[in-house]
PDB file of C-alpha atoms in Angstrom:
ATOM      1  CA  UNK A   1       0.355  -0.278  -0.024  1.00  0.00           C
ATOM      2  CA  UNK A   2       1.259   3.696  -1.114  1.00  0.00           C
ATOM      3  CA  UNK A   3       1.677   5.818   1.828  1.00  0.00           C
ATOM      4  CA  UNK A   4      -0.954   8.766   1.870  1.00  0.00           C
ATOM      5  CA  UNK A   5       0.853  12.079   2.715  1.00  0.00           C
ATOM      6  CA  UNK A   6      -0.250  12.711   6.016  1.00  0.00           C
ATOM      7  CA  UNK A   7       1.532   9.500   7.178  1.00  0.00           C
ATOM      8  CA  UNK A   8       4.753  10.655   5.927  1.00  0.00           C
ATOM      9  CA  UNK A   9       4.323  14.080   7.233  1.00  0.00           C
ATOM     10  CA  UNK A  10       4.456  12.280  10.787  1.00  0.00           C
ATOM     11  CA  UNK A  11       6.835  10.126  10.341  1.00  0.00           C
ATOM     12  CA  UNK A  12      10.278  11.561  11.886  1.00  0.00           C
ATOM     13  CA  UNK A  13      13.574  10.590  11.460  1.00  0.00           C
ATOM     14  CA  UNK A  14      16.513   9.853  13.770  1.00  0.00           C
ATOM     15  CA  UNK A  15      16.710  13.491  14.517  1.00  0.00           C
ATOM     16  CA  UNK A  16      12.904  13.828  15.722  1.00  0.00           C
ATOM     17  CA  UNK A  17      12.545  16.619  12.846  1.00  0.00           C
ATOM     18  CA  UNK A  18       9.812  15.783  10.477  1.00  0.00           C
ATOM     19  CA  UNK A  19       9.970  15.106   6.430  1.00  0.00           C
ATOM     20  CA  UNK A  20       8.843  18.159   6.062  1.00  0.00           C
ATOM     21  CA  UNK A  21      10.978  19.933   8.134  1.00  0.00           C
ATOM     22  CA  UNK A  22      14.255  18.181   6.425  1.00  0.00           C
ATOM     23  CA  UNK A  23      12.991  19.286   3.307  1.00  0.00           C
ATOM     24  CA  UNK A  24      12.640  22.819   4.040  1.00  0.00           C
ATOM     25  CA  UNK A  25      16.327  22.781   5.816  1.00  0.00           C
ATOM     26  CA  UNK A  26      17.447  21.341   2.357  1.00  0.00           C
ATOM     27  CA  UNK A  27      15.705  23.938   0.636  1.00  0.00           C
ATOM     28  CA  UNK A  28      17.550  26.530   2.519  1.00  0.00           C
ATOM     29  CA  UNK A  29      21.182  24.588   1.899  1.00  0.00           C
ATOM     30  CA  UNK A  30      20.743  24.748  -1.560  1.00  0.00           C
ATOM     31  CA  UNK A  31      19.608  28.031  -1.724  1.00  0.00           C
ATOM     32  CA  UNK A  32      22.573  29.228  -0.021  1.00  0.00           C
ATOM     33  CA  UNK A  33      24.920  27.231  -1.961  1.00  0.00           C
ATOM     34  CA  UNK A  34      23.030  28.128  -4.786  1.00  0.00           C
ATOM     35  CA  UNK A  35      24.529  31.729  -4.023  1.00  0.00           C
ATOM     36  CA  UNK A  36      27.401  31.049  -2.780  1.00  0.00           C
ATOM     37  CA  UNK A  37      28.460  29.225  -6.252  1.00  0.00           C
ATOM     38  CA  UNK A  38      26.897  33.083  -7.672  1.00  0.00           C
ATOM     39  CA  UNK A  39      29.438  35.045  -5.627  1.00  0.00           C
ATOM     40  CA  UNK A  40      32.386  32.636  -6.659  1.00  0.00           C
ATOM     41  CA  UNK A  41      31.445  32.582 -10.061  1.00  0.00           C
ATOM     42  CA  UNK A  42      31.615  36.648  -9.742  1.00  0.00           C
ATOM     43  CA  UNK A  43      34.598  36.776  -8.113  1.00  0.00           C
ATOM     44  CA  UNK A  44      36.261  34.372 -10.977  1.00  0.00           C
ATOM     45  CA  UNK A  45      34.966  36.153 -13.518  1.00  0.00           C
ATOM     46  CA  UNK A  46      36.307  39.658 -12.091  1.00  0.00           C
ATOM     47  CA  UNK A  47      39.644  38.667 -10.707  1.00  0.00           C
ATOM     48  CA  UNK A  48      40.603  35.888 -13.726  1.00  0.00           C
ATOM     49  CA  UNK A  49      42.235  38.329 -16.314  1.00  0.00           C
ATOM     50  CA  UNK A  50      44.269  40.184 -14.098  1.00  0.00           C
ATOM     51  CA  UNK A  51      45.696  36.596 -12.219  1.00  0.00           C
ATOM     52  CA  UNK A  52      46.077  35.810 -15.707  1.00  0.00           C
ATOM     53  CA  UNK A  53      48.562  38.832 -16.688  1.00  0.00           C
ATOM     54  CA  UNK A  54      50.349  38.543 -13.118  1.00  0.00           C
ATOM     55  CA  UNK A  55      51.468  34.964 -14.055  1.00  0.00           C
ATOM     56  CA  UNK A  56      51.778  35.928 -17.917  1.00  0.00           C
ATOM     57  CA  UNK A  57      54.288  39.013 -17.240  1.00  0.00           C
ATOM     58  CA  UNK A  58      55.890  36.980 -14.368  1.00  0.00           C
ATOM     59  CA  UNK A  59      56.928  34.583 -16.341  1.00  0.00           C
ATOM     60  CA  UNK A  60      57.800  36.413 -20.204  1.00  0.00           C
ATOM     61  CA  UNK A  61      59.743  39.997 -17.691  1.00  0.00           C
ATOM     62  CA  UNK A  62      60.773  42.131 -19.747  1.00  0.00           C
ATOM     63  CA  UNK A  63      59.907  40.392 -23.295  1.00  0.00           C
ATOM     64  CA  UNK A  64      56.050  41.377 -22.856  1.00  0.00           C
ATOM     65  CA  UNK A  65      54.939  44.904 -22.105  1.00  0.00           C
ATOM     66  CA  UNK A  66      51.258  45.546 -21.101  1.00  0.00           C
ATOM     67  CA  UNK A  67      49.859  49.872 -21.515  1.00  0.00           C
ATOM     68  CA  UNK A  68      49.284  51.312 -18.019  1.00  0.00           C
ATOM     69  CA  UNK A  69      45.570  51.466 -19.014  1.00  0.00           C
ATOM     70  CA  UNK A  70      44.897  47.351 -19.146  1.00  0.00           C
ATOM     71  CA  UNK A  71      46.823  47.660 -16.512  1.00  0.00           C
ATOM     72  CA  UNK A  72      44.753  50.018 -14.475  1.00  0.00           C
ATOM     73  CA  UNK A  73      41.354  48.329 -16.071  1.00  0.00           C
ATOM     74  CA  UNK A  74      42.430  44.982 -15.061  1.00  0.00           C
ATOM     75  CA  UNK A  75      42.684  46.011 -11.285  1.00  0.00           C
ATOM     76  CA  UNK A  76      39.319  48.049 -11.956  1.00  0.00           C
ATOM     77  CA  UNK A  77      37.288  45.080 -13.425  1.00  0.00           C
ATOM     78  CA  UNK A  78      38.661  43.212  -9.760  1.00  0.00           C
ATOM     79  CA  UNK A  79      37.975  45.837  -7.980  1.00  0.00           C
ATOM     80  CA  UNK A  80      33.822  45.840  -9.402  1.00  0.00           C
ATOM     81  CA  UNK A  81      33.549  42.968  -7.700  1.00  0.00           C
ATOM     82  CA  UNK A  82      33.524  44.741  -4.508  1.00  0.00           C
ATOM     83  CA  UNK A  83      30.525  46.442  -5.865  1.00  0.00           C
ATOM     84  CA  UNK A  84      28.934  43.530  -7.021  1.00  0.00           C
ATOM     85  CA  UNK A  85      29.063  41.222  -4.041  1.00  0.00           C
ATOM     86  CA  UNK A  86      25.836  43.669  -2.098  1.00  0.00           C
ATOM     87  CA  UNK A  87      23.917  43.476  -4.978  1.00  0.00           C
ATOM     88  CA  UNK A  88      23.929  39.880  -5.376  1.00  0.00           C
ATOM     89  CA  UNK A  89      23.372  39.121  -1.900  1.00  0.00           C
ATOM     90  CA  UNK A  90      20.359  42.045  -2.324  1.00  0.00           C
ATOM     91  CA  UNK A  91      19.300  39.611  -4.922  1.00  0.00           C
ATOM     92  CA  UNK A  92      18.929  36.294  -3.236  1.00  0.00           C
ATOM     93  CA  UNK A  93      18.536  37.004   0.719  1.00  0.00           C
ATOM     94  CA  UNK A  94      15.463  38.814   1.788  1.00  0.00           C
ATOM     95  CA  UNK A  95      16.452  39.870   4.985  1.00  0.00           C
ATOM     96  CA  UNK A  96      19.551  41.290   3.413  1.00  0.00           C
ATOM     97  CA  UNK A  97      17.388  43.125   0.905  1.00  0.00           C
ATOM     98  CA  UNK A  98      15.547  44.729   3.501  1.00  0.00           C
ATOM     99  CA  UNK A  99      18.789  45.975   5.445  1.00  0.00           C
ATOM    100  CA  UNK A 100      19.960  47.161   2.258  1.00  0.00           C
ATOM    101  CA  UNK A 101      17.173  48.893   1.616  1.00  0.00           C
ATOM    102  CA  UNK A 102      17.172  50.467   5.115  1.00  0.00           C
ATOM    103  CA  UNK A 103      20.828  51.097   4.624  1.00  0.00           C
ATOM    104  CA  UNK A 104      20.268  53.139   1.443  1.00  0.00           C
ATOM    105  CA  UNK A 105      17.521  55.389   2.672  1.00  0.00           C
ATOM    106  CA  UNK A 106      19.459  56.711   5.772  1.00  0.00           C
ATOM    107  CA  UNK A 107      22.677  57.216   3.824  1.00  0.00           C
ATOM    108  CA  UNK A 108      20.306  58.704   0.971  1.00  0.00           C
ATOM    109  CA  UNK A 109      17.171  60.760   2.129  1.00  0.00           C
ATOM    110  CA  UNK A 110      16.490  62.339  -1.166  1.00  0.00           C
ATOM    111  CA  UNK A 111      16.785  59.445  -3.602  1.00  0.00           C
ATOM    112  CA  UNK A 112      14.754  56.236  -1.699  1.00  0.00           C
ATOM    113  CA  UNK A 113      12.304  57.964   0.025  1.00  0.00           C
ATOM    114  CA  UNK A 114       9.448  56.300  -1.996  1.00  0.00           C
ATOM    115  CA  UNK A 115      10.156  52.829  -0.620  1.00  0.00           C
ATOM    116  CA  UNK A 116       9.610  53.281   2.865  1.00  0.00           C
ATOM    117  CA  UNK A 117       8.862  56.722   5.091  1.00  0.00           C
ATOM    118  CA  UNK A 118      11.015  56.979   8.044  1.00  0.00           C
ATOM    119  CA  UNK A 119       9.867  56.079  11.246  1.00  0.00           C
ATOM    120  CA  UNK A 120       8.984  59.115  13.489  1.00  0.00           C
ATOM    121  CA  UNK A 121      10.228  59.555  16.309  1.00  0.00           C
ATOM    122  CA  UNK A 122       8.115  61.504  19.180  1.00  0.00           C
TER     123      UNK A 122
END
């Protein structure tokens, strides 16, 4: 006989958690792993050109000149990663998104006044 959904919900594991709780925990872990994968992927995309250039110039020496504007651009693409991290976290995490909005509201009240009215203290 096939177990019904009610029987599956009532069954517990060795730790005493229900299958529904285990499923919720698995979804949270999956979401965290996906967010971490995206963060690491963006980090690699932003910094890989710089590190490839660095290794190549170390091995090549003075025979491989690199224009200064290219070196500056490689640095700034890497630095851009730091600007992307809060945006990625804000997109994937509701709690971080609310805190990010509150921070922007405090820092730039003229630009973000339509999002949320600031609390009034008596």
